[in-house]
Tab-separated table of C-alpha atoms in Angstrom:
chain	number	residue	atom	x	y	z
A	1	UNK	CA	0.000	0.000	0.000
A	2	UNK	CA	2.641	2.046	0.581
A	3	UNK	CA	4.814	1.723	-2.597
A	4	UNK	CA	1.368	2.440	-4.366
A	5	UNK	CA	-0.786	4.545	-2.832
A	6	UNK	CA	1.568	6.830	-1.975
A	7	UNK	CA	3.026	7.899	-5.284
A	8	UNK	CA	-0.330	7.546	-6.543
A	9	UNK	CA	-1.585	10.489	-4.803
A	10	UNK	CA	1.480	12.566	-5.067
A	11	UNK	CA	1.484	12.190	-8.823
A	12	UNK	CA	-2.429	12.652	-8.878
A	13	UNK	CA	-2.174	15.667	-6.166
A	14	UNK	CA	0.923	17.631	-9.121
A	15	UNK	CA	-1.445	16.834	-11.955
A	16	UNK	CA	-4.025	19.160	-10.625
A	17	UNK	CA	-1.828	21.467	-8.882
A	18	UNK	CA	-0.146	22.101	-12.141
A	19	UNK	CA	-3.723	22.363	-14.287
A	20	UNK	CA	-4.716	24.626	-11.746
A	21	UNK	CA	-1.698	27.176	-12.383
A	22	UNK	CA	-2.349	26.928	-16.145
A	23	UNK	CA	0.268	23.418	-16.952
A	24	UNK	CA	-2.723	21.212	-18.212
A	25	UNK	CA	-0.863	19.787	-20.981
A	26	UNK	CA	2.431	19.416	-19.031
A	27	UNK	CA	0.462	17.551	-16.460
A	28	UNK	CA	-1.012	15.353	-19.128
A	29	UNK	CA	1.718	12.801	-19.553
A	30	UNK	CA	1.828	12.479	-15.343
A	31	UNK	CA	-1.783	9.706	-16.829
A	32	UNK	CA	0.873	7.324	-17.839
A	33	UNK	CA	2.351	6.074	-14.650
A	34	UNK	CA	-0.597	7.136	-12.342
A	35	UNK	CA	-2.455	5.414	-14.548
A	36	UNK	CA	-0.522	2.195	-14.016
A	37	UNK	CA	-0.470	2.503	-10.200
A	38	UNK	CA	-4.182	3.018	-10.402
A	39	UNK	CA	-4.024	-0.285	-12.037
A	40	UNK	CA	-2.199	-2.107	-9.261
A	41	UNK	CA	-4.303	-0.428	-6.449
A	42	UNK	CA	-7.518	-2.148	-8.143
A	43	UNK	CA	-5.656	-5.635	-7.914
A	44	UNK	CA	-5.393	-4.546	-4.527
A	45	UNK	CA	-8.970	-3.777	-4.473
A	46	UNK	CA	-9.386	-7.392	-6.327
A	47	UNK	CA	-7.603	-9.356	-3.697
A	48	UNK	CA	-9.689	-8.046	-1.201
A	49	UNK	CA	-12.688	-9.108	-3.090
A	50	UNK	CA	-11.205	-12.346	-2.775
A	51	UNK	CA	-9.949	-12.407	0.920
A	52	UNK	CA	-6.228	-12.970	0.041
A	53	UNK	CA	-4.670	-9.070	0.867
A	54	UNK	CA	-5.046	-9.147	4.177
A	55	UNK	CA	-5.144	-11.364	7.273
A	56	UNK	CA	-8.834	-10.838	8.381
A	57	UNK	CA	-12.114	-10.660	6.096
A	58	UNK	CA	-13.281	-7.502	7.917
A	59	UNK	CA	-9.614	-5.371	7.127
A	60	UNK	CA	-10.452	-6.707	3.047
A	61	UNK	CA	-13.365	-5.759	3.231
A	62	UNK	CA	-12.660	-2.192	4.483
A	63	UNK	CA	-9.822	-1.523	2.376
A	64	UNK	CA	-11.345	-3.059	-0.865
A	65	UNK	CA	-14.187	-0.278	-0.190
A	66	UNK	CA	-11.652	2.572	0.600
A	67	UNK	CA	-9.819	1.675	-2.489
A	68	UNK	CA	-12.909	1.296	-4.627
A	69	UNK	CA	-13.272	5.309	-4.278
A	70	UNK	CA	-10.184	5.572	-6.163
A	71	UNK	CA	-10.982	2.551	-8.763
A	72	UNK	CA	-14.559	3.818	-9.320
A	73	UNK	CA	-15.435	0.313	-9.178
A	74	UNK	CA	-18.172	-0.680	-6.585
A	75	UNK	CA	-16.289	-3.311	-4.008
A	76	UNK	CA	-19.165	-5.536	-2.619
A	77	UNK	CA	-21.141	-6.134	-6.021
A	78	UNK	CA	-18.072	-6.696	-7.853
A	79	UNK	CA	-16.831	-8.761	-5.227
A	80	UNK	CA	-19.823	-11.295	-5.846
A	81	UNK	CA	-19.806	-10.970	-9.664
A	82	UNK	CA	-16.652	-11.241	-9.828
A	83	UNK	CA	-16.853	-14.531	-7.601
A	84	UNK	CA	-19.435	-15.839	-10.193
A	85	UNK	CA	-17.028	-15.537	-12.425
A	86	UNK	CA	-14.193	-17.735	-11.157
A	87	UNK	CA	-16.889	-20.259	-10.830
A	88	UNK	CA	-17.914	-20.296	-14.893
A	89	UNK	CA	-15.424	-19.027	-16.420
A	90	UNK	CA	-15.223	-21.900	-19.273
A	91	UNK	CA	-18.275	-23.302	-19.180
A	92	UNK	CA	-20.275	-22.215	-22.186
A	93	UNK	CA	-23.404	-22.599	-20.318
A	94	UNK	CA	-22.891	-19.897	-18.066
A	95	UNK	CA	-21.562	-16.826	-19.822
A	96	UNK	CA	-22.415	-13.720	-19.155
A	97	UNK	CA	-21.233	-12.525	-15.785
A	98	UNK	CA	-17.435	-10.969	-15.474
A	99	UNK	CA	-16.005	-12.287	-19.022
A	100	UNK	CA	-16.025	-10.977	-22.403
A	101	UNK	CA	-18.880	-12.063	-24.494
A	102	UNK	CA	-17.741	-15.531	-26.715
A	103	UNK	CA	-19.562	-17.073	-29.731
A	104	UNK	CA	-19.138	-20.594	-30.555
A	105	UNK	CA	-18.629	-21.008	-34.579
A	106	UNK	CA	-21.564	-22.708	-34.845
A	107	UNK	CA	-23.696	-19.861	-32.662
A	108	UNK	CA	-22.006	-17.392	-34.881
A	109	UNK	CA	-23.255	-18.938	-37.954
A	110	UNK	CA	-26.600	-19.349	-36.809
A	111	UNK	CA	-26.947	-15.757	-35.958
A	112	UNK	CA	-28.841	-13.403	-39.118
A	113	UNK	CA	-26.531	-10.931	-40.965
A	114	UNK	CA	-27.402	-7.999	-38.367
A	115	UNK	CA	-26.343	-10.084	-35.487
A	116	UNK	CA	-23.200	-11.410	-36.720
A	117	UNK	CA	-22.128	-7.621	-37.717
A	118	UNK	CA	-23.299	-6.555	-34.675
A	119	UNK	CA	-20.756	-8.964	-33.153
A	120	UNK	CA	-18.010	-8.278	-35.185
A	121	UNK	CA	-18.256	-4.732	-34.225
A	122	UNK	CA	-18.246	-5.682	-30.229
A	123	UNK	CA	-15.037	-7.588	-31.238
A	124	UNK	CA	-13.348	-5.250	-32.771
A	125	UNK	CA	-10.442	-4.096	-29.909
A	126	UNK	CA	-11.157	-0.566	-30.930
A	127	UNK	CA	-14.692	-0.813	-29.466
A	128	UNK	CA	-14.113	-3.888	-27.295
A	129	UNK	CA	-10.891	-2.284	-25.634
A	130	UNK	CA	-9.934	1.707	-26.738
A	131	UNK	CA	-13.636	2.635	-26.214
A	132	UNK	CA	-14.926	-0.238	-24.031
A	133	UNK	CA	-12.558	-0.176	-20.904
A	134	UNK	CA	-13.164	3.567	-20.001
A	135	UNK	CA	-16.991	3.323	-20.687
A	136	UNK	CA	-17.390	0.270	-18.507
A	137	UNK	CA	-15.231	1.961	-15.499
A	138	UNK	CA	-16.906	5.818	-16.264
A	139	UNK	CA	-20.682	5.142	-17.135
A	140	UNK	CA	-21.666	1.384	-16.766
A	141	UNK	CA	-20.113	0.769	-13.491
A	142	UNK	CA	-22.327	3.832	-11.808
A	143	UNK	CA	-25.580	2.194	-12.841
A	144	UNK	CA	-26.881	-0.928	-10.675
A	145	UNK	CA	-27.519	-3.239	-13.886
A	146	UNK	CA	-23.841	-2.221	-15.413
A	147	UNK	CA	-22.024	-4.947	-12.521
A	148	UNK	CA	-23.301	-7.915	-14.052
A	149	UNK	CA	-26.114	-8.614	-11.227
A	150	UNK	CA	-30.030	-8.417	-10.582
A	151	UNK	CA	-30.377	-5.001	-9.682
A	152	UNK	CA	-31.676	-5.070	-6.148
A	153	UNK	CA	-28.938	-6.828	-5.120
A	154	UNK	CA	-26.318	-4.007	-6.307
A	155	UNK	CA	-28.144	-0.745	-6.004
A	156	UNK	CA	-27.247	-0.022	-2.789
A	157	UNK	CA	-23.577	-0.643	-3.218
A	158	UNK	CA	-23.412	0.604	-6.559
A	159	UNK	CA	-25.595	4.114	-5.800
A	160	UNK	CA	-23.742	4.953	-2.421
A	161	UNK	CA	-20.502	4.390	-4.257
A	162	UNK	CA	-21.799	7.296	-6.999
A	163	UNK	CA	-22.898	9.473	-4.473
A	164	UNK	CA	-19.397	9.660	-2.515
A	165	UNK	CA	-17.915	9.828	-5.984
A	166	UNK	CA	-19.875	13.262	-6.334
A	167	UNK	CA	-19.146	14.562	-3.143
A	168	UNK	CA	-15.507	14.265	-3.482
A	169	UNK	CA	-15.463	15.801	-7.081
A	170	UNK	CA	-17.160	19.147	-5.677
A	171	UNK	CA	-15.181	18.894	-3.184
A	172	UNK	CA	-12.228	18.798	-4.985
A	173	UNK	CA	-13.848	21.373	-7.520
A	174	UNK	CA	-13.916	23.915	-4.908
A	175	UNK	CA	-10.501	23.120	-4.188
A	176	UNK	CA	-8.854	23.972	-7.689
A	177	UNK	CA	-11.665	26.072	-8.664
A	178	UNK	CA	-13.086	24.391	-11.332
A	179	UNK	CA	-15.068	21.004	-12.094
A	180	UNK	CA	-13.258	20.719	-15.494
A	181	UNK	CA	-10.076	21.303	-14.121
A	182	UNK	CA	-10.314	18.220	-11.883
A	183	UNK	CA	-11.977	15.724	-14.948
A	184	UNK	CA	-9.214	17.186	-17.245
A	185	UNK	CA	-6.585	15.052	-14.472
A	186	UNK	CA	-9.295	12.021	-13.250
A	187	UNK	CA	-10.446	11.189	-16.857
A	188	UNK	CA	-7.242	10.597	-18.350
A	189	UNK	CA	-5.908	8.828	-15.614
A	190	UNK	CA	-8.856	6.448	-15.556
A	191	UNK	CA	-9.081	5.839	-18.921
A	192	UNK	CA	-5.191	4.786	-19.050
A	193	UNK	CA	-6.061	2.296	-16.234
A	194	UNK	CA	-8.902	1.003	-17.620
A	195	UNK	CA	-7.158	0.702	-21.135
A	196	UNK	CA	-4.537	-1.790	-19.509
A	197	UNK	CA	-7.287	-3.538	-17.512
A	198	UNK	CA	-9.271	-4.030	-19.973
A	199	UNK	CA	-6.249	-5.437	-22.371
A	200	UNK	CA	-5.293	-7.674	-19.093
A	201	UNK	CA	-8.542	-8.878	-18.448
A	202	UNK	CA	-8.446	-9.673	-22.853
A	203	UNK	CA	-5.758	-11.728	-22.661
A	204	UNK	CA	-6.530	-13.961	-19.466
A	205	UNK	CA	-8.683	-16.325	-21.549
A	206	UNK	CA	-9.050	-14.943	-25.224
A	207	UNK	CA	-5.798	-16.625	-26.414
A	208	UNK	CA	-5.859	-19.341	-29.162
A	209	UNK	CA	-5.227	-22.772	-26.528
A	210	UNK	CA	-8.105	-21.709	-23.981
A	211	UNK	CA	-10.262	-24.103	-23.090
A	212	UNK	CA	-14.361	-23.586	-23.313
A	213	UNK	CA	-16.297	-26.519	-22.467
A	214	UNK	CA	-20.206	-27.400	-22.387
A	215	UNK	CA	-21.778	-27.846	-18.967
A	216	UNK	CA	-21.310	-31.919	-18.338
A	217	UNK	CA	-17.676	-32.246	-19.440
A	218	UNK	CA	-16.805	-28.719	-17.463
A	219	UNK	CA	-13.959	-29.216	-14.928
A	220	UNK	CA	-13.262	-26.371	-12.494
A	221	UNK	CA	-8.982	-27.064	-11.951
A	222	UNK	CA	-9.206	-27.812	-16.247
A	223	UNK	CA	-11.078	-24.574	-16.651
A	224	UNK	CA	-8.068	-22.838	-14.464
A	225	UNK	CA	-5.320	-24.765	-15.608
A	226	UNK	CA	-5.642	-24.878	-19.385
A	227	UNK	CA	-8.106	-21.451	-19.957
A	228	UNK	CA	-6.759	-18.686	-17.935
A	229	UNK	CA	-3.370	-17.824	-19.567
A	230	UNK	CA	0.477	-16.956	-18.229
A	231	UNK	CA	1.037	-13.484	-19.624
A	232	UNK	CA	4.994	-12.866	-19.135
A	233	UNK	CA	5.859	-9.495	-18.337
A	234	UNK	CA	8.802	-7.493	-18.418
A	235	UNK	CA	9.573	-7.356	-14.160
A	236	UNK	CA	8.437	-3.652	-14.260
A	237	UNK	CA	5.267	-4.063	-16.146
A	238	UNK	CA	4.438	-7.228	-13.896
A	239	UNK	CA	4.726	-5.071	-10.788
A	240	UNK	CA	2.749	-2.535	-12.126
A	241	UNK	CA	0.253	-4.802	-12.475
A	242	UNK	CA	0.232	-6.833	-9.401
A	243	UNK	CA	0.917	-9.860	-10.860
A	244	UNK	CA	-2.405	-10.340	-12.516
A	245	UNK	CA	-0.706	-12.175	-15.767
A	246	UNK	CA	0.338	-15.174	-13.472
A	247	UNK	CA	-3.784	-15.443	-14.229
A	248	UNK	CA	-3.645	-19.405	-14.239
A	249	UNK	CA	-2.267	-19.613	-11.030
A	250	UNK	CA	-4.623	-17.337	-9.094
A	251	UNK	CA	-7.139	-19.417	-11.422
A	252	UNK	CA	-6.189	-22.632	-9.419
A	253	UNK	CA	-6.644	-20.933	-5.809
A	254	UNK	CA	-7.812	-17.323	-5.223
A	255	UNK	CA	-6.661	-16.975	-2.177
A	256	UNK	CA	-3.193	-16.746	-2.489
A	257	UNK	CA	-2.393	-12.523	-2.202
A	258	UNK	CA	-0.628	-11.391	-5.652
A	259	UNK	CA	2.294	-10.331	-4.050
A	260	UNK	CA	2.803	-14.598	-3.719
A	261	UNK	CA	1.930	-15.422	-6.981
A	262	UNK	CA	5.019	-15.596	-8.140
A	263	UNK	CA	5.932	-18.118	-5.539
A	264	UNK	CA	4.058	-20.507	-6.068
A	265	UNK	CA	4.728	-20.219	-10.235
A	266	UNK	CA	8.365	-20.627	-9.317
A	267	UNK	CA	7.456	-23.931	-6.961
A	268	UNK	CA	5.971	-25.785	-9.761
A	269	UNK	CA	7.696	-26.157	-12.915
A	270	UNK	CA	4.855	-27.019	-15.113
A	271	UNK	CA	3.169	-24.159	-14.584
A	272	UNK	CA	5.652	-21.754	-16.243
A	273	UNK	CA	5.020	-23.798	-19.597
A	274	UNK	CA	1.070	-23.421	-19.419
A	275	UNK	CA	-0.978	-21.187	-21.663
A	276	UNK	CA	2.373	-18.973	-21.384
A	277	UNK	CA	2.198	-15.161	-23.647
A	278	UNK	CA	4.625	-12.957	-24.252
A	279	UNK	CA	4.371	-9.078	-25.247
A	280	UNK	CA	4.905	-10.478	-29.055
A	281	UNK	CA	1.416	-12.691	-29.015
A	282	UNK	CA	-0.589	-9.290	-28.291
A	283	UNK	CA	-1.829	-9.187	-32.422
A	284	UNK	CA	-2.429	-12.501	-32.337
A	285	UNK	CA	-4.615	-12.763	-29.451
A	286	UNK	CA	-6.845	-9.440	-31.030
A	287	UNK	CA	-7.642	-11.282	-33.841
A	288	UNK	CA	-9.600	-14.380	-31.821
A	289	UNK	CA	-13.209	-14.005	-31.568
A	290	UNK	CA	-14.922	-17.490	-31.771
A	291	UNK	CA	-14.267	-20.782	-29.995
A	292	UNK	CA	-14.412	-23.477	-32.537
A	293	UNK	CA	-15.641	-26.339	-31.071
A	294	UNK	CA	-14.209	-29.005	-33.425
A	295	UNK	CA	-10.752	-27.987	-33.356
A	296	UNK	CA	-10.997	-26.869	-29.847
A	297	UNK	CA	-9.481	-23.647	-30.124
A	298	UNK	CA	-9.980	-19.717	-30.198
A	299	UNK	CA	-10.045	-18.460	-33.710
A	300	UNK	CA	-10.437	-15.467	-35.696
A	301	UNK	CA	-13.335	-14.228	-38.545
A	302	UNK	CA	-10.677	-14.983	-41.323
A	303	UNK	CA	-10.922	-18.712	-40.069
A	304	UNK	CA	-14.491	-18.751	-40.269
A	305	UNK	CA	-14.485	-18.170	-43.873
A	306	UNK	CA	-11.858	-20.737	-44.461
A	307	UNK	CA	-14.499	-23.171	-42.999
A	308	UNK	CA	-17.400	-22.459	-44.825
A	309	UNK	CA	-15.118	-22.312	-48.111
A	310	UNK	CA	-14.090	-26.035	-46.941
């Protein structure tokens, strides 16, 4: 907490000093890095949700709603959809909750003209990703039936969340003197975050050797194992974000903290050959939008048309 929320507040306390004295576009590149601690304060935020930060389920639960003010993300219904999750993520009989949306080939094909456009545009990273990310973490996540649950069971969280949101803005308004002063620094800084989360969150299961499987033959430890991918990072961009590409791991047991991940990856040797990505497979994995059920892998719209051409 200290090697992140610290300098995540300094950095975001200069942005608006220096757009308040008239260095808006000087403060503008300060989005980068606060952007990317931002990013490792909601893995923070995460590992409360999953009661692996801290020692006692009352101190998660505290800080994951203290830190959610600064994620924008609403702790408590996240927490549970993000819970639901972990407990489908694979099965293709239970999408829907937490992932991003997946066709089968064979739903794809079934779909009229207007619905498989319609899904090529929601695949396409500049919507899915560039536009997607910020709008989920700006708009969708302050409405109750954005989180991916009925809507009486996140209002309250969800609503309470907003209104302390607003408080602190006019508070901080007042501050600096002016509302678009302070969205000129918060926007940016969001959107950067929610840019690498959302690419993070891409490439933990949309990578070619995934595994999707219908309800009877679904396995939870296959499902963690062999769909939720090693994305190898640089050391600096791993720290940045928490660890979160050791993905299969944290798959296989939530509760170890992500500041341990890397333990137990180096305590089992197998596991450093599973589902493994580098910064080169980053094309690669854009291009994937269906699961093909007969070959058993993730593939792209240009491999669609090679099968109906068969």
């Amino acid at each position: 907490m200290v090697d992140t929320l610290l300098p995540y507040l300094t950095l975001c306390a200069l942005m608006l000093a220096m757009t308040a004295n008239g260095y808006e576009w000087l403060a503008l590149p300060l989005a980068v890095p606060a952007g990317g601690l931002l990013v490792r304060l909601f893995i923070i935020q995460h590992d409360c949700g999953h009661g692996s930060f801290l020692p006692s389920r009352r101190g998660n639960d505290v800080l994951g709603r203290v830190l959610s003010l600064l994620t924008v993300t609403p702790y408590d219904s996240w927490k549970r959809a993000h819970a639901l999750h972990h407990a489908s993520t694979g099965d293709l009989s239970r999408r829907g909750i937490g992932d991003v949306h997946t066709l089968t080939v064979r739903e794809y094909l079934a779909l009229p003209r207007w619905g498989q456009l319609r899904y090529r545009l929601y695949r396409n990273p500049l919507i899915l990703i560039v536009l997607g990310s910020p709008l989920n973490f700006l708009l969708l996540q302050r409405l109750p039936s954005g989180v991916g649950l009925p809507w009486r069971t996140a209002w309250r969280d969800v609503l309470a969340l907003d209104a302390v949101l607003l408080a602190a803005l006019a508070v901080l308004a007042h501050a600096v003197g002016s509302i678009g002063l302070v969205l000129w620094v918060f926007l940016p800084v969001i959107s950067v975050a929610a840019w690498i989360g959302g690419w993070l969150f891409y490439v933990q299961h949309q990578y070619e050797e995934t595994v999707w499987e219908q309800a009877e033959s679904w396995d939870f430890h296959r499902a963690a194992l062999g769909g939720s991918s090693y994305y190898a990072l640089p050391r600096v961009l791993q720290w940045f974000t928490g660890n979160v590409g050791l993905h299969h791991v944290h798959r296989l047991y939530s509760r170890i903290p992500n500041y341990r991940l890397q333990e137990g990856l180096d305590g089992h040797e197998v596991l450093g050959r599973i589902g493994r990505l580098s910064l080169r497979d980053i094309l690669r994995c854009l291009g994937l939008a269906l699961w093909d059920e007969e070959a058993r892998k993730m593939i792209g719209f240009a491999g669609v048309r090679r099968l109906q051409a068969v």
